[in-house]
Amino acid sequence: MQKYENTTISKIMEEINIKYFLPDIQRPYVWTPEQIYALYDSIMRGYPISTFLFWEAPANIIDILTPRYEFLTANKKEYIDKVNTDMKKEIYSLVLDGQQRLTSLFLTLKGNFVIKNKLMDLYLNILSGEDEDENGNLFEFKFFPKEEEDVFIKDNKNWISVKYIHSKFIRNRDVPKEVARILKENSDIEIDSRQEDNLMELWDKLNHFEIINYYPEREPSMDKVLDIFIRTNAGGTKLSKSDLLFSTIKRNWLNARNEFKALINNINRNDKYNFTHDFVLKTCLVLFSNSQNDIKYSVGNINPQLIKNIENEWTNIVKSITIIVDLIDNKYKLSSNKVISSYNALIPLIYFVYKNKLSNIDNENSILMKKWLIKILLNGIFGGQADTMLYISKNSIDKSKKKVFPFYEINNSIDATKKSFDSIDGILNKEKLKYNSSDSFLILSLLYTDINFNTSYNGNLPQQDHIYSQSWLRENKVKEQLINSIFNIQFLDAYSNQSKSGTNIIDWLNQITPEDKQKHFIPEGEWNLNNFEEFLVKRKNLFKERLEPLYN
């Protein structure tokens, strides 16, 4: 059995994209500057930076089983994959755990870090190290524009480039003397022994101390490596099981990566939605399942037969998914990630289209499917036991002999599991139905049917706004729960929201037209601070009156 081994940060950095690569099952780089500051603070303080897991295998094995992706040389909004096919080493190491940390180190020591489209370098304030900041960091690190000097003074702090310390002195430990000379020449400042110690501490931690503690897995079977990866990562948030299992599909269906990417880009509609591989893979598992167990994310379920089914039926799968996304976007006007609390709720609709080989949705099915989707989303049915609910829904569709969406049959089956549906009155009484919650966005999108989400321009995005202004109500000691009730919320575009900005209810009602009052569900009557709670009750009744036909 192998043991953990140790090496220095510098040695790893020298062989990034030469010996060390990323496997196809890794996710894009996502770390923020604050996470990098904390990483370097931990390095300076001698704290563990967690262990790493590398898969070491001969080049011929790795290149047959999976592409070797290079580490980013610059972080960008879009993750740019670059496959390396050079046979420079007999043995390669693919990073199974530690991608974000190693990428952060590589970008700050060898590559380029981009913030708001500007190249930045990481600097250490060598005066720090005595008091922790509000984030708990003892040593202060900060990004500055790349054109800054390697050593400079700003706000009474002595900033030294981390790259400068690492690369310029990699073969020469005489860091303090050189820095002292530069500071003396430029600012007539002399560094003391504590600043010298900070400089040498960082140099030593990067170049001398073997603080990279890694386990070199040498298992030649890719399936076993995938299982190790799942066991290592499934407990965290870095990767979902579907991301890991998707690797198996890509190894057996060469065009899977491009096909999945094209589909996801299409159905996300310029970032209106947030569909991922998870959704597409779960949809495929449902389409070809014969039991509830077949729907689970597991290595055994991603078998050659499933992959063959997905590849052979891909055109129909894409068509079915696209028809439903078109339906919710263009007809139902549920055109934002904010209003879809569970993407899994769309899968039974997709299965119905797929099973019945539909090319379009007729009016009868459109009404039934919308009513079902709204009921499911408002009750959070697919929140806790998604696989159970998905299989129950699929079963009900399979039992139906007509090409009519089995609204009542599915709901009766769900009821039988003791997953009860609230009345619309019960839905509107829920405490979570408040300002800026996902449920409130869904309710308001069902009420304000003349507003379309359009992410191409932020001014077109509906915004939630208080009808009775927050400041006015707070000044009069009204409870926050009532202030943020959905019955005190309206949908406005950005321009209208800014125009209203804090206007009191009396002035605002005098400014708007009768048509606007109807659009915003303003009850008849004279409204002021004294009858605010009565306003909420009457507006709730107007909501209920509009929503009941959609819900029951």
Coordinates of C-alpha atoms in Angstrom, one line a residue, residues 121-494:
D121 CA -0.2 40.1 -9.3
L122 CA -0.3 39.0 -5.7
Y123 CA 1.6 41.0 -3.1
L124 CA 2.6 40.4 0.5
N125 CA 2.6 43.3 3.0
I126 CA 5.8 42.5 4.9
L127 CA 4.7 44.8 7.8
S128 CA 1.8 42.4 8.6
G129 CA 1.9 39.4 10.8
E130 CA 1.0 40.8 14.3
D131 CA -2.8 41.2 14.3
E132 CA -5.5 39.2 12.5
D133 CA -7.9 41.1 10.2
E134 CA -11.7 40.7 10.2
N135 CA -11.4 37.6 8.1
G136 CA -9.0 35.9 10.6
N137 CA -5.9 36.3 8.4
L138 CA -2.7 37.3 10.1
F139 CA -0.6 38.0 7.0
E140 CA -1.9 40.5 4.5
F141 CA -1.9 39.6 0.9
K142 CA -3.5 41.7 -1.9
F143 CA -3.8 41.8 -5.7
F144 CA -2.5 44.9 -7.5
P145 CA -2.3 45.7 -11.2
K146 CA 0.5 43.9 -13.1
E147 CA 2.2 47.1 -14.1
E148 CA 3.0 47.9 -10.4
E149 CA 6.7 47.7 -9.3
D150 CA 7.9 44.4 -7.7
V151 CA 8.5 46.3 -4.5
F152 CA 6.5 49.5 -3.6
I153 CA 5.0 51.4 -0.7
K154 CA 1.3 52.2 -0.5
D155 CA -0.8 53.4 2.4
N156 CA 2.2 53.0 4.7
K157 CA 2.5 49.3 3.8
N158 CA 5.5 47.7 2.2
W159 CA 4.2 45.5 -0.6
I160 CA 6.4 42.8 -2.2
S161 CA 5.4 40.8 -5.3
V162 CA 4.9 37.1 -4.4
K163 CA 6.1 36.2 -7.9
Y164 CA 9.2 38.3 -7.4
I165 CA 10.0 36.5 -4.1
H166 CA 9.4 33.1 -5.6
S167 CA 11.0 33.3 -9.0
K168 CA 13.8 35.8 -8.7
F169 CA 15.3 34.2 -5.7
I170 CA 14.5 30.6 -6.4
R171 CA 18.2 29.8 -6.5
N172 CA 19.3 32.6 -4.2
R173 CA 18.1 33.0 -0.6
D174 CA 19.3 36.6 -0.3
V175 CA 15.8 38.1 -0.5
P176 CA 15.9 40.7 2.4
K177 CA 19.1 42.3 1.2
E178 CA 17.8 42.9 -2.4
V179 CA 14.4 44.2 -1.1
A180 CA 16.1 46.4 1.5
R181 CA 18.2 47.9 -1.3
I182 CA 15.1 48.7 -3.5
L183 CA 13.2 50.2 -0.6
K184 CA 16.2 52.3 0.4
E185 CA 16.8 53.6 -3.1
N186 CA 13.1 54.4 -3.8
S187 CA 11.7 55.6 -0.5
D188 CA 14.7 55.9 1.9
I189 CA 13.0 53.2 4.1
E190 CA 14.9 50.5 5.9
I191 CA 13.3 47.2 6.8
D192 CA 13.6 45.7 10.2
S193 CA 14.3 42.1 11.3
R194 CA 10.5 41.2 11.5
Q195 CA 10.0 42.3 7.8
E196 CA 13.1 40.2 6.9
D197 CA 11.7 37.2 8.7
N198 CA 8.4 37.6 6.8
L199 CA 10.2 37.7 3.5
M200 CA 12.3 34.6 4.3
E201 CA 9.3 32.8 5.7
L202 CA 7.4 33.1 2.4
W203 CA 10.5 32.1 0.4
D204 CA 11.1 29.1 2.6
K205 CA 7.5 28.0 2.5
L206 CA 7.4 28.1 -1.3
N207 CA 10.9 26.7 -2.0
H208 CA 12.3 24.8 0.9
F209 CA 9.6 23.3 3.1
E210 CA 7.8 20.2 1.7
I211 CA 4.3 21.3 2.6
I212 CA 2.5 19.6 -0.3
N213 CA 1.3 16.4 1.3
Y214 CA -0.1 14.1 -1.4
Y215 CA -1.2 10.5 -2.0
P216 CA 0.0 9.0 -5.3
E217 CA -2.7 6.6 -6.4
R218 CA -1.3 4.2 -8.9
E219 CA -4.4 2.1 -9.7
P220 CA -4.4 1.4 -13.5
S221 CA -8.2 0.9 -13.8
M222 CA -10.1 4.1 -14.7
D223 CA -13.3 2.7 -13.3
K224 CA -11.6 2.2 -9.9
V225 CA -10.0 5.6 -10.1
L226 CA -13.5 7.1 -10.8
D227 CA -14.8 5.3 -7.7
I228 CA -11.9 6.7 -5.7
F229 CA -12.7 10.2 -7.0
I230 CA -16.4 9.9 -6.1
R231 CA -15.5 8.7 -2.6
T232 CA -13.0 11.5 -2.2
N233 CA -15.3 14.3 -3.5
A234 CA -18.9 13.3 -3.0
G235 CA -18.9 14.6 0.5
G236 CA -17.9 18.1 -0.5
T237 CA -19.3 20.8 -2.7
K238 CA -16.6 20.8 -5.4
L239 CA -18.1 18.1 -7.6
S240 CA -21.4 16.4 -7.9
K241 CA -21.7 12.7 -8.6
S242 CA -23.2 13.5 -12.0
D243 CA -20.1 15.4 -12.9
L244 CA -17.9 12.5 -12.0
L245 CA -20.2 9.9 -13.7
F246 CA -20.4 12.1 -16.8
S247 CA -16.7 11.3 -17.4
T248 CA -17.7 7.6 -18.0
I249 CA -20.2 8.7 -20.7
K250 CA -17.5 10.9 -22.4
R251 CA -15.0 8.0 -22.4
N252 CA -17.5 5.7 -24.1
W253 CA -19.2 8.3 -26.4
L254 CA -16.5 10.5 -27.9
N255 CA -18.9 13.3 -29.0
A256 CA -20.7 13.5 -25.6
R257 CA -18.8 16.5 -24.4
N258 CA -19.7 18.6 -27.4
E259 CA -23.3 17.4 -27.6
F260 CA -24.0 18.0 -23.9
K261 CA -22.3 21.5 -24.1
A262 CA -24.4 22.5 -27.1
L263 CA -27.6 21.4 -25.5
I264 CA -26.9 23.2 -22.2
N265 CA -25.9 26.4 -23.9
N266 CA -29.1 26.3 -26.0
I267 CA -31.5 25.7 -23.1
N268 CA -29.9 28.2 -20.8
R269 CA -31.0 30.9 -23.2
N270 CA -28.2 33.4 -22.6
D271 CA -28.1 32.7 -18.8
K272 CA -31.8 32.9 -18.2
Y273 CA -31.6 29.5 -16.7
N274 CA -29.0 27.4 -14.9
F275 CA -29.3 24.0 -16.5
T276 CA -26.2 21.7 -15.9
H277 CA -24.9 18.3 -16.7
D278 CA -26.7 17.1 -13.6
F279 CA -30.1 17.9 -15.1
V280 CA -29.4 16.4 -18.5
L281 CA -27.9 13.2 -17.0
K282 CA -30.8 12.9 -14.5
T283 CA -33.3 13.3 -17.4
C284 CA -31.5 10.5 -19.3
L285 CA -31.6 8.2 -16.3
V286 CA -35.3 8.7 -15.9
L287 CA -36.0 8.2 -19.6
F288 CA -34.4 4.8 -19.7
S289 CA -35.2 3.6 -16.1
N290 CA -37.0 0.4 -15.3
S291 CA -37.0 0.9 -11.6
Q292 CA -36.5 3.7 -9.0
N293 CA -33.0 2.4 -8.4
D294 CA -32.1 3.1 -12.0
I295 CA -32.6 6.8 -11.5
K296 CA -29.9 7.1 -8.8
Y297 CA -26.5 8.7 -9.6
S298 CA -24.3 5.6 -9.3
V299 CA -21.4 4.1 -11.2
G300 CA -23.4 0.9 -11.9
N301 CA -26.2 2.9 -13.6
I302 CA -23.9 4.6 -16.1
N303 CA -23.4 1.3 -17.9
P304 CA -22.7 0.6 -21.6
Q305 CA -26.4 0.0 -22.4
L306 CA -27.5 3.4 -21.0
I307 CA -24.7 5.2 -22.8
K308 CA -25.7 3.4 -26.1
N309 CA -29.4 4.4 -25.5
I310 CA -28.4 8.1 -24.9
E311 CA -26.2 8.2 -28.0
N312 CA -28.8 6.5 -30.2
E313 CA -31.7 8.6 -28.9
W314 CA -29.8 11.9 -28.5
T315 CA -31.8 13.7 -31.3
N316 CA -35.1 12.8 -29.6
I317 CA -33.8 13.6 -26.1
V318 CA -32.6 17.1 -27.3
K319 CA -35.9 17.6 -29.0
S320 CA -38.0 16.7 -26.0
I321 CA -35.9 18.8 -23.6
T322 CA -36.0 21.8 -26.0
I323 CA -39.8 21.6 -26.4
I324 CA -40.3 21.8 -22.7
V325 CA -37.8 24.7 -22.2
D326 CA -39.5 26.5 -25.0
L327 CA -42.8 26.0 -23.3
I328 CA -41.9 27.3 -19.9
D329 CA -39.9 30.2 -21.5
N330 CA -42.2 31.4 -24.3
K331 CA -45.7 30.3 -23.2
Y332 CA -45.6 30.0 -19.4
K333 CA -43.3 33.1 -19.1
L334 CA -41.3 31.3 -16.4
S335 CA -38.3 32.9 -18.0
S336 CA -35.7 33.1 -15.2
N337 CA -33.7 30.8 -12.9
K338 CA -35.3 32.7 -10.0
V339 CA -38.7 31.2 -10.6
I340 CA -37.7 27.6 -11.2
S341 CA -37.1 26.2 -7.7
S342 CA -36.5 22.6 -8.9
Y343 CA -35.4 21.8 -12.4
N344 CA -36.2 18.1 -11.7
A345 CA -39.9 19.1 -11.9
L346 CA -39.5 19.6 -15.6
I347 CA -38.3 16.0 -16.2
P348 CA -41.8 14.3 -16.1
L349 CA -42.9 16.9 -18.7
I350 CA -39.9 16.0 -20.8
Y351 CA -40.6 12.3 -20.4
F352 CA -44.2 12.8 -21.5
V353 CA -43.1 14.5 -24.7
Y354 CA -40.4 11.9 -25.3
K355 CA -42.6 8.9 -24.7
N356 CA -45.4 10.2 -27.0
K357 CA -43.0 11.4 -29.7
L358 CA -44.6 14.9 -29.6
S359 CA -43.4 17.6 -31.9
N360 CA -45.5 20.3 -30.2
I361 CA -47.7 20.8 -27.2
D362 CA -51.4 21.3 -27.9
N363 CA -53.6 23.6 -25.9
E364 CA -55.1 20.9 -23.7
N365 CA -51.7 19.5 -22.7
S366 CA -50.3 22.9 -22.2
I367 CA -52.9 23.8 -19.7
L368 CA -52.6 20.6 -17.8
M369 CA -48.8 20.7 -17.8
K370 CA -48.7 24.3 -16.6
K371 CA -51.2 23.6 -13.8
W372 CA -49.1 20.5 -12.7
L373 CA -45.8 22.3 -12.8
I374 CA -47.1 25.3 -10.8
K375 CA -48.6 22.9 -8.2
I376 CA -45.4 20.9 -7.9
L377 CA -43.1 24.0 -7.6
L378 CA -45.3 25.9 -5.1
N379 CA -45.5 22.8 -2.9
G380 CA -41.8 21.9 -3.2
I381 CA -42.7 18.3 -4.1
F382 CA -39.3 17.6 -5.7
G383 CA -37.3 19.1 -2.9
G384 CA -36.4 16.1 -0.6
Q385 CA -37.2 12.8 -2.4
A386 CA -36.6 13.7 -6.1
D387 CA -35.9 10.2 -7.3
T388 CA -39.1 8.8 -5.7
M389 CA -41.2 11.6 -7.1
L390 CA -39.6 11.2 -10.5
Y391 CA -40.3 7.5 -10.7
I392 CA -43.9 7.9 -9.4
S393 CA -44.4 10.5 -12.2
K394 CA -42.9 8.3 -14.8
N395 CA -45.0 5.3 -13.7
S396 CA -48.2 7.4 -14.0
I397 CA -47.3 8.5 -17.5
D398 CA -46.5 4.9 -18.5
K399 CA -49.9 3.7 -17.3
S400 CA -51.7 6.4 -19.2
K401 CA -53.1 5.1 -22.5
K402 CA -53.9 8.6 -23.9
K403 CA -51.6 11.3 -25.2
V404 CA -53.0 13.6 -22.6
F405 CA -50.8 14.6 -19.7
P406 CA -52.0 12.6 -16.6
F407 CA -52.3 15.5 -14.2
Y408 CA -54.7 13.9 -11.8
E409 CA -53.1 10.4 -11.9
I410 CA -49.6 11.7 -11.1
N411 CA -50.9 13.9 -8.2
N412 CA -53.0 11.0 -6.8
S413 CA -49.9 8.8 -6.8
I414 CA -47.9 11.6 -5.1
D415 CA -50.7 12.0 -2.5
A416 CA -50.5 8.3 -1.8
T417 CA -46.9 8.8 -0.5
K418 CA -48.2 11.3 2.1
K419 CA -46.7 14.2 0.2
S420 CA -49.7 16.5 0.5
F421 CA -50.6 19.5 -1.6
D422 CA -51.6 22.7 0.1
S423 CA -54.5 24.8 -1.0
I424 CA -53.8 28.1 -2.7
D425 CA -54.8 29.7 0.5
G426 CA -52.2 27.6 2.4
I427 CA -49.6 28.5 -0.2
L428 CA -50.2 32.2 0.2
N429 CA -50.0 31.9 4.0
K430 CA -46.5 30.5 4.0
E431 CA -43.9 32.6 5.8
K432 CA -41.2 31.9 3.1
L433 CA -43.4 33.8 0.6
K434 CA -41.6 37.1 1.2
Y435 CA -39.5 39.8 -0.5
N436 CA -37.0 38.4 -3.0
S437 CA -37.5 34.7 -2.1
S438 CA -37.6 32.2 -5.0
D439 CA -41.3 31.4 -4.2
S440 CA -42.3 35.0 -4.3
F441 CA -40.6 35.4 -7.7
L442 CA -42.7 32.4 -8.9
I443 CA -46.0 33.8 -7.6
L444 CA -45.3 37.3 -9.0
S445 CA -44.3 35.9 -12.4
L446 CA -47.7 34.0 -12.5
L447 CA -49.5 37.2 -11.6
Y448 CA -47.6 39.7 -13.7
T449 CA -47.9 37.9 -17.0
D450 CA -47.1 41.0 -19.1
I451 CA -43.5 41.2 -17.8
N452 CA -40.8 39.1 -19.6
F453 CA -37.5 38.2 -18.1
N454 CA -34.7 39.3 -20.5
T455 CA -31.2 38.8 -19.3
S456 CA -29.7 40.5 -22.3
Y457 CA -30.2 43.9 -20.6
N458 CA -30.5 44.2 -16.8
G459 CA -33.1 47.0 -17.1
N460 CA -35.5 44.5 -18.5
L461 CA -35.3 42.2 -15.5
P462 CA -38.3 42.4 -13.2
Q463 CA -37.4 43.7 -9.7
Q464 CA -39.3 43.3 -6.5
D465 CA -40.3 46.5 -4.9
H466 CA -42.3 47.4 -1.8
I467 CA -45.6 49.2 -2.4
Y468 CA -45.6 50.8 1.0
S469 CA -42.0 52.0 1.3
Q470 CA -39.8 50.1 3.8
S471 CA -38.4 53.3 5.3
W472 CA -41.9 54.7 5.9
L473 CA -43.1 51.5 7.6
R474 CA -40.0 51.1 9.7
E475 CA -40.3 54.7 10.9
N476 CA -43.7 53.7 12.2
K477 CA -42.6 50.5 13.9
V478 CA -44.3 48.1 11.6
K479 CA -43.1 44.5 11.9
E480 CA -40.5 43.3 9.4
Q481 CA -42.6 40.3 8.6
L482 CA -45.5 42.5 7.4
I483 CA -43.1 44.9 5.6
N484 CA -41.6 42.1 3.5
S485 CA -44.9 40.2 2.9
I486 CA -45.5 39.3 -0.7
F487 CA -48.7 41.3 -0.5
N488 CA -46.7 44.4 -0.1
I489 CA -44.5 43.5 -3.2
Q490 CA -44.9 44.4 -6.8
F491 CA -42.9 43.7 -10.0
L492 CA -41.3 46.6 -11.7
D493 CA -38.5 47.1 -14.3
A494 CA -35.3 48.8 -13.1

